[in-house]
C-alpha atoms as a PDB file:
ATOM      1  CA  MET A   1       0.000   0.000   0.000  1.00  0.00           C
ATOM      2  CA  ALA A   2       1.283   3.434  -0.924  1.00  0.00           C
ATOM      3  CA  GLY A   3      -0.498   5.095   1.982  1.00  0.00           C
ATOM      4  CA  PRO A   4      -2.055   8.550   1.999  1.00  0.00           C
ATOM      5  CA  THR A   5      -0.478  11.604   0.459  1.00  0.00           C
ATOM      6  CA  ARG A   6       1.505  13.559   3.022  1.00  0.00           C
ATOM      7  CA  ILE A   7       3.760  16.584   3.361  1.00  0.00           C
ATOM      8  CA  ASP A   8       7.124  16.173   5.084  1.00  0.00           C
ATOM      9  CA  HIS A   9       8.996  19.236   6.303  1.00  0.00           C
ATOM     10  CA  ALA A  10      12.431  20.128   7.626  1.00  0.00           C
ATOM     11  CA  VAL A  11      14.566  23.240   7.990  1.00  0.00           C
ATOM     12  CA  SER A  12      18.065  23.504   6.535  1.00  0.00           C
ATOM     13  CA  SER A  13      20.544  26.275   7.353  1.00  0.00           C
ATOM     14  CA  GLY A  14      23.169  27.882   5.137  1.00  0.00           C
ATOM     15  CA  ILE A  15      24.151  30.893   3.075  1.00  0.00           C
ATOM     16  CA  PHE A  16      22.197  33.140   0.716  1.00  0.00           C
ATOM     17  CA  SER A  17      24.315  35.375  -1.502  1.00  0.00           C
ATOM     18  CA  LEU A  18      23.349  37.935  -4.142  1.00  0.00           C
ATOM     19  CA  ASP A  19      24.524  41.384  -5.238  1.00  0.00           C
ATOM     20  CA  GLY A  20      27.708  41.077  -3.199  1.00  0.00           C
ATOM     21  CA  GLU A  21      25.873  40.438   0.062  1.00  0.00           C
ATOM     22  CA  THR A  22      25.872  37.213   2.067  1.00  0.00           C
ATOM     23  CA  HIS A  23      23.372  36.229   4.744  1.00  0.00           C
ATOM     24  CA  GLN A  24      22.891  33.209   7.008  1.00  0.00           C
ATOM     25  CA  VAL A  25      19.398  31.846   6.372  1.00  0.00           C
ATOM     26  CA  ASP A  26      17.094  28.992   7.364  1.00  0.00           C
ATOM     27  CA  ASN A  27      15.190  27.427   4.460  1.00  0.00           C
ATOM     28  CA  ASN A  28      12.130  25.230   4.571  1.00  0.00           C
ATOM     29  CA  ILE A  29      12.351  21.917   2.738  1.00  0.00           C
ATOM     30  CA  TRP A  30       9.056  20.429   1.564  1.00  0.00           C
ATOM     31  CA  VAL A  31       8.568  16.878   0.302  1.00  0.00           C
ATOM     32  CA  VAL A  32       5.156  15.878  -1.056  1.00  0.00           C
ATOM     33  CA  GLY A  33       4.115  12.314  -1.816  1.00  0.00           C
ATOM     34  CA  ASP A  34       3.031   8.988  -0.382  1.00  0.00           C
ATOM     35  CA  ASP A  35       4.980   6.024   0.961  1.00  0.00           C
ATOM     36  CA  THR A  36       6.411   5.079  -2.432  1.00  0.00           C
ATOM     37  CA  GLU A  37       7.034   8.285  -4.415  1.00  0.00           C
ATOM     38  CA  CYS A  38       7.487  11.999  -3.841  1.00  0.00           C
ATOM     39  CA  VAL A  39       8.667  15.322  -5.197  1.00  0.00           C
ATOM     40  CA  VAL A  40      11.126  17.631  -3.459  1.00  0.00           C
ATOM     41  CA  ILE A  41      10.304  21.350  -3.459  1.00  0.00           C
ATOM     42  CA  ASP A  42      13.562  23.351  -3.493  1.00  0.00           C
ATOM     43  CA  ALA A  43      17.055  22.079  -2.738  1.00  0.00           C
ATOM     44  CA  PRO A  44      18.734  24.531  -0.378  1.00  0.00           C
ATOM     45  CA  HIS A  45      21.856  23.841   1.644  1.00  0.00           C
ATOM     46  CA  ASP A  46      22.450  20.183   2.432  1.00  0.00           C
ATOM     47  CA  VAL A  47      21.679  17.033   0.447  1.00  0.00           C
ATOM     48  CA  ASP A  48      21.537  14.860   3.571  1.00  0.00           C
ATOM     49  CA  ASP A  49      18.849  17.083   5.110  1.00  0.00           C
ATOM     50  CA  ILE A  50      16.673  16.426   2.068  1.00  0.00           C
ATOM     51  CA  LEU A  51      17.451  12.725   1.779  1.00  0.00           C
ATOM     52  CA  ALA A  52      16.388  12.267   5.419  1.00  0.00           C
ATOM     53  CA  LEU A  53      12.875  13.403   4.418  1.00  0.00           C
ATOM     54  CA  VAL A  54      12.806  11.358   1.212  1.00  0.00           C
ATOM     55  CA  GLY A  55      13.839   8.069   2.793  1.00  0.00           C
ATOM     56  CA  ASP A  56      13.641   5.140   0.401  1.00  0.00           C
ATOM     57  CA  ARG A  57      10.956   6.674  -1.808  1.00  0.00           C
ATOM     58  CA  THR A  58      11.275   7.292  -5.534  1.00  0.00           C
ATOM     59  CA  VAL A  59      11.810  10.992  -6.235  1.00  0.00           C
ATOM     60  CA  LYS A  60       9.848  11.923  -9.351  1.00  0.00           C
ATOM     61  CA  ALA A  61      11.260  15.451  -9.612  1.00  0.00           C
ATOM     62  CA  ILE A  62      13.082  18.262  -7.837  1.00  0.00           C
ATOM     63  CA  LEU A  63      10.801  21.287  -8.177  1.00  0.00           C
ATOM     64  CA  CYS A  64      12.433  24.703  -7.808  1.00  0.00           C
ATOM     65  CA  THR A  65      10.325  27.701  -6.837  1.00  0.00           C
ATOM     66  CA  HIS A  66      13.102  29.984  -8.139  1.00  0.00           C
ATOM     67  CA  ALA A  67      16.868  29.957  -8.612  1.00  0.00           C
ATOM     68  CA  HIS A  68      18.340  32.011  -5.764  1.00  0.00           C
ATOM     69  CA  ASP A  69      21.300  30.060  -4.473  1.00  0.00           C
ATOM     70  CA  ASP A  70      19.671  29.200  -1.151  1.00  0.00           C
ATOM     71  CA  HIS A  71      16.950  27.335  -3.060  1.00  0.00           C
ATOM     72  CA  VAL A  72      18.988  25.514  -5.733  1.00  0.00           C
ATOM     73  CA  ARG A  73      22.508  25.196  -4.327  1.00  0.00           C
ATOM     74  CA  VAL A  74      22.438  21.418  -3.936  1.00  0.00           C
ATOM     75  CA  ALA A  75      19.943  20.666  -6.718  1.00  0.00           C
ATOM     76  CA  PRO A  76      22.541  19.134  -9.079  1.00  0.00           C
ATOM     77  CA  ALA A  77      24.025  17.031  -6.271  1.00  0.00           C
ATOM     78  CA  LEU A  78      20.568  15.918  -5.163  1.00  0.00           C
ATOM     79  CA  ARG A  79      19.663  15.047  -8.744  1.00  0.00           C
ATOM     80  CA  VAL A  80      22.307  12.309  -8.830  1.00  0.00           C
ATOM     81  CA  ALA A  81      21.923  11.212  -5.195  1.00  0.00           C
ATOM     82  CA  VAL A  82      18.284  10.116  -5.323  1.00  0.00           C
ATOM     83  CA  ASN A  83      16.725   6.942  -6.692  1.00  0.00           C
ATOM     84  CA  GLY A  84      19.761   4.811  -6.031  1.00  0.00           C
ATOM     85  CA  GLY A  85      21.911   7.036  -8.200  1.00  0.00           C
ATOM     86  CA  SER A  86      19.636   6.859 -11.237  1.00  0.00           C
ATOM     87  CA  GLY A  87      18.616  10.448 -10.603  1.00  0.00           C
ATOM     88  CA  ALA A  88      15.551  12.657 -10.934  1.00  0.00           C
ATOM     89  CA  PRO A  89      14.899  15.701 -13.129  1.00  0.00           C
ATOM     90  CA  ILE A  90      15.314  19.249 -11.844  1.00  0.00           C
ATOM     91  CA  MET A  91      12.383  21.418 -12.934  1.00  0.00           C
ATOM     92  CA  LEU A  92      12.638  25.221 -13.116  1.00  0.00           C
ATOM     93  CA  HIS A  93      10.961  28.071 -14.978  1.00  0.00           C
ATOM     94  CA  PRO A  94      13.214  29.113 -17.897  1.00  0.00           C
ATOM     95  CA  ALA A  95      13.055  32.807 -16.911  1.00  0.00           C
ATOM     96  CA  GLU A  96      15.273  31.843 -13.977  1.00  0.00           C
ATOM     97  CA  LYS A  97      18.299  31.105 -16.174  1.00  0.00           C
ATOM     98  CA  PRO A  98      20.218  34.324 -15.269  1.00  0.00           C
ATOM     99  CA  LEU A  99      19.884  33.537 -11.560  1.00  0.00           C
ATOM    100  CA  TRP A 100      20.600  29.832 -11.981  1.00  0.00           C
ATOM    101  CA  GLU A 101      23.849  30.661 -13.785  1.00  0.00           C
ATOM    102  CA  LEU A 102      25.046  32.734 -10.837  1.00  0.00           C
ATOM    103  CA  THR A 103      25.299  29.478  -8.860  1.00  0.00           C
ATOM    104  CA  HIS A 104      25.669  26.750 -11.490  1.00  0.00           C
ATOM    105  CA  THR A 105      27.774  27.785 -14.460  1.00  0.00           C
ATOM    106  CA  ASP A 106      28.427  24.406 -16.038  1.00  0.00           C
ATOM    107  CA  GLU A 107      25.138  22.506 -15.749  1.00  0.00           C
ATOM    108  CA  LEU A 108      21.464  23.243 -16.312  1.00  0.00           C
ATOM    109  CA  TRP A 109      18.139  21.987 -15.019  1.00  0.00           C
ATOM    110  CA  ASP A 110      16.339  19.237 -16.940  1.00  0.00           C
ATOM    111  CA  LEU A 111      12.726  20.295 -17.570  1.00  0.00           C
ATOM    112  CA  ASP A 112      11.008  23.665 -17.815  1.00  0.00           C
ATOM    113  CA  LEU A 113       8.105  24.663 -15.596  1.00  0.00           C
ATOM    114  CA  ALA A 114       5.306  26.804 -17.030  1.00  0.00           C
ATOM    115  CA  ASP A 115       2.154  28.406 -15.700  1.00  0.00           C
ATOM    116  CA  GLY A 116      -0.768  25.982 -15.663  1.00  0.00           C
ATOM    117  CA  VAL A 117       1.290  22.781 -15.825  1.00  0.00           C
ATOM    118  CA  GLU A 118      -0.057  20.032 -13.559  1.00  0.00           C
ATOM    119  CA  LEU A 119       2.261  17.525 -11.896  1.00  0.00           C
ATOM    120  CA  THR A 120       0.981  14.330 -10.288  1.00  0.00           C
ATOM    121  CA  VAL A 121       2.679  12.516  -7.418  1.00  0.00           C
ATOM    122  CA  GLY A 122       1.544  10.139  -4.718  1.00  0.00           C
ATOM    123  CA  GLY A 123      -2.126  10.425  -5.543  1.00  0.00           C
ATOM    124  CA  THR A 124      -2.285  14.214  -5.650  1.00  0.00           C
ATOM    125  CA  THR A 125      -1.805  17.021  -8.170  1.00  0.00           C
ATOM    126  CA  LEU A 126       0.368  20.116  -7.976  1.00  0.00           C
ATOM    127  CA  GLN A 127      -0.593  23.044 -10.188  1.00  0.00           C
ATOM    128  CA  VAL A 128       2.183  25.389 -11.294  1.00  0.00           C
ATOM    129  CA  LEU A 129       1.445  29.097 -10.810  1.00  0.00           C
ATOM    130  CA  HIS A 130       3.928  31.508 -12.396  1.00  0.00           C
ATOM    131  CA  THR A 131       4.313  34.350  -9.875  1.00  0.00           C
ATOM    132  CA  PRO A 132       7.115  36.670 -11.018  1.00  0.00           C
ATOM    133  CA  GLY A 133       8.326  39.506  -8.835  1.00  0.00           C
ATOM    134  CA  HIS A 134      10.733  38.095  -6.264  1.00  0.00           C
ATOM    135  CA  ALA A 135      12.436  36.560  -9.280  1.00  0.00           C
ATOM    136  CA  PRO A 136      11.390  36.545 -12.959  1.00  0.00           C
ATOM    137  CA  GLY A 137      10.621  32.849 -13.087  1.00  0.00           C
ATOM    138  CA  ALA A 138       9.322  32.390  -9.560  1.00  0.00           C
ATOM    139  CA  VAL A 139       6.540  29.815  -9.290  1.00  0.00           C
ATOM    140  CA  CYS A 140       4.221  28.484  -6.607  1.00  0.00           C
ATOM    141  CA  PHE A 141       2.791  24.972  -6.414  1.00  0.00           C
ATOM    142  CA  PHE A 142      -0.909  24.694  -5.494  1.00  0.00           C
ATOM    143  CA  ALA A 143      -2.120  21.359  -4.141  1.00  0.00           C
ATOM    144  CA  PRO A 144      -5.941  21.644  -4.125  1.00  0.00           C
ATOM    145  CA  ASP A 145      -6.476  18.156  -2.691  1.00  0.00           C
ATOM    146  CA  LEU A 146      -4.209  19.013   0.243  1.00  0.00           C
ATOM    147  CA  GLY A 147      -5.588  22.514   0.728  1.00  0.00           C
ATOM    148  CA  CYS A 148      -2.212  24.193   0.518  1.00  0.00           C
ATOM    149  CA  VAL A 149       0.143  26.143  -1.703  1.00  0.00           C
ATOM    150  CA  PHE A 150       3.944  26.154  -1.652  1.00  0.00           C
ATOM    151  CA  THR A 151       4.973  29.746  -2.287  1.00  0.00           C
ATOM    152  CA  GLY A 152       8.763  29.762  -2.116  1.00  0.00           C
ATOM    153  CA  ASP A 153       9.740  33.395  -1.548  1.00  0.00           C
ATOM    154  CA  THR A 154       6.700  34.931  -3.272  1.00  0.00           C
ATOM    155  CA  LEU A 155       4.437  35.107  -0.205  1.00  0.00           C
ATOM    156  CA  PHE A 156       5.425  34.841   3.456  1.00  0.00           C
ATOM    157  CA  ASN A 157       3.708  34.950   6.805  1.00  0.00           C
ATOM    158  CA  GLY A 158       3.422  38.727   6.933  1.00  0.00           C
ATOM    159  CA  GLY A 159       3.631  39.779   3.324  1.00  0.00           C
ATOM    160  CA  PRO A 160       5.296  39.533  -0.080  1.00  0.00           C
ATOM    161  CA  GLY A 161       8.831  38.309  -0.582  1.00  0.00           C
ATOM    162  CA  ALA A 162      11.761  40.703  -0.857  1.00  0.00           C
ATOM    163  CA  THR A 163      12.175  42.715  -4.042  1.00  0.00           C
ATOM    164  CA  GLY A 164      15.197  44.888  -3.288  1.00  0.00           C
ATOM    165  CA  ARG A 165      17.715  42.847  -5.247  1.00  0.00           C
ATOM    166  CA  SER A 166      18.664  42.147  -8.840  1.00  0.00           C
ATOM    167  CA  PHE A 167      16.014  40.576 -11.089  1.00  0.00           C
ATOM    168  CA  SER A 168      13.177  41.535  -8.706  1.00  0.00           C
ATOM    169  CA  ASP A 169      10.186  43.840  -9.120  1.00  0.00           C
ATOM    170  CA  ALA A 170       8.052  45.137  -6.244  1.00  0.00           C
ATOM    171  CA  ASP A 171       5.018  46.068  -8.346  1.00  0.00           C
ATOM    172  CA  LEU A 172       5.084  42.752 -10.169  1.00  0.00           C
ATOM    173  CA  ILE A 173       5.154  40.603  -7.044  1.00  0.00           C
ATOM    174  CA  VAL A 174       2.051  42.377  -5.739  1.00  0.00           C
ATOM    175  CA  GLU A 175       0.333  41.837  -9.077  1.00  0.00           C
ATOM    176  CA  SER A 176       1.300  38.144  -9.020  1.00  0.00           C
ATOM    177  CA  ILE A 177       0.004  37.644  -5.496  1.00  0.00           C
ATOM    178  CA  ARG A 178      -3.272  39.329  -6.289  1.00  0.00           C
ATOM    179  CA  ALA A 179      -3.782  37.515  -9.610  1.00  0.00           C
ATOM    180  CA  LYS A 180      -2.538  34.018  -8.800  1.00  0.00           C
ATOM    181  CA  LEU A 181      -2.665  33.495  -5.036  1.00  0.00           C
ATOM    182  CA  PHE A 182      -5.524  35.577  -3.691  1.00  0.00           C
ATOM    183  CA  GLY A 183      -7.915  33.748  -5.985  1.00  0.00           C
ATOM    184  CA  LEU A 184      -7.263  30.529  -4.060  1.00  0.00           C
ATOM    185  CA  PRO A 185      -9.660  29.510  -1.266  1.00  0.00           C
ATOM    186  CA  ASP A 186      -9.226  31.656   1.833  1.00  0.00           C
ATOM    187  CA  ASP A 187      -8.443  28.649   4.034  1.00  0.00           C
ATOM    188  CA  THR A 188      -5.566  27.511   1.795  1.00  0.00           C
ATOM    189  CA  VAL A 189      -2.490  26.930   3.956  1.00  0.00           C
ATOM    190  CA  VAL A 190       0.601  28.754   2.688  1.00  0.00           C
ATOM    191  CA  HIS A 191       3.824  26.748   3.059  1.00  0.00           C
ATOM    192  CA  THR A 192       6.636  29.254   2.595  1.00  0.00           C
ATOM    193  CA  GLY A 193      10.282  29.115   1.609  1.00  0.00           C
ATOM    194  CA  HIS A 194      11.342  30.595   4.949  1.00  0.00           C
ATOM    195  CA  GLY A 195       9.550  30.901   8.273  1.00  0.00           C
ATOM    196  CA  ASP A 196       6.117  29.900   9.484  1.00  0.00           C
ATOM    197  CA  ASP A 197       2.997  28.854   7.621  1.00  0.00           C
ATOM    198  CA  THR A 198       0.130  31.257   7.070  1.00  0.00           C
ATOM    199  CA  THR A 199      -3.147  31.230   5.131  1.00  0.00           C
ATOM    200  CA  ILE A 200      -4.450  33.086   2.110  1.00  0.00           C
ATOM    201  CA  ALA A 201      -7.092  34.792   4.280  1.00  0.00           C
ATOM    202  CA  ALA A 202      -4.511  35.955   6.812  1.00  0.00           C
ATOM    203  CA  GLU A 203      -2.310  37.461   4.112  1.00  0.00           C
ATOM    204  CA  LYS A 204      -5.233  39.205   2.444  1.00  0.00           C
ATOM    205  CA  ALA A 205      -5.884  40.889   5.780  1.00  0.00           C
ATOM    206  CA  THR A 206      -2.226  41.622   6.438  1.00  0.00           C
ATOM    207  CA  ILE A 207      -1.353  43.088   3.055  1.00  0.00           C
ATOM    208  CA  GLY A 208      -4.711  44.503   2.101  1.00  0.00           C
ATOM    209  CA  LEU A 209      -4.501  43.153  -1.429  1.00  0.00           C
ATOM    210  CA  GLY A 210      -7.822  41.379  -1.472  1.00  0.00           C
END
């Protein structure tokens, strides 16, 4: 029996660097699937932290919300470490190429993500929502059956993600949140790239974008 679909979570610590600045950060790791297969959402600082959540399951894909180094640093290493060494594809929106190349100069991701694409794993579906602003190819993954959305650094508990760095756009992230996230059910749980969960309703009230 594959068992019910579940979400596994851990926090991994490491470095975020961009525009000549370096910060110590804690990143959420999310793994979605059942007892036999799963997908990994983002690959931050440490392969072993991620493998501990995966266990002996088949990894169908490594899904990247965007390509800042604290979200993709170990993606290539994870790609070859899972599935007994046979690997799993890294999936990323192609607009993230300039950011990806700041961290990985000699290898690319495997498959492109696009708005509206649906990915199935462990008896559930993840819908890709392109939400540019924090980064040009930032995406969120909505899991309607699970009542949650994985927002990376687009939406946090307390407001939109940062837009003060290269490749970001403050007006665009607000537009993305309003158009793609605030149309989701109010009770949708928001699983973020950093920090605590929130809900769509709570962020509508906090940001006043409803």
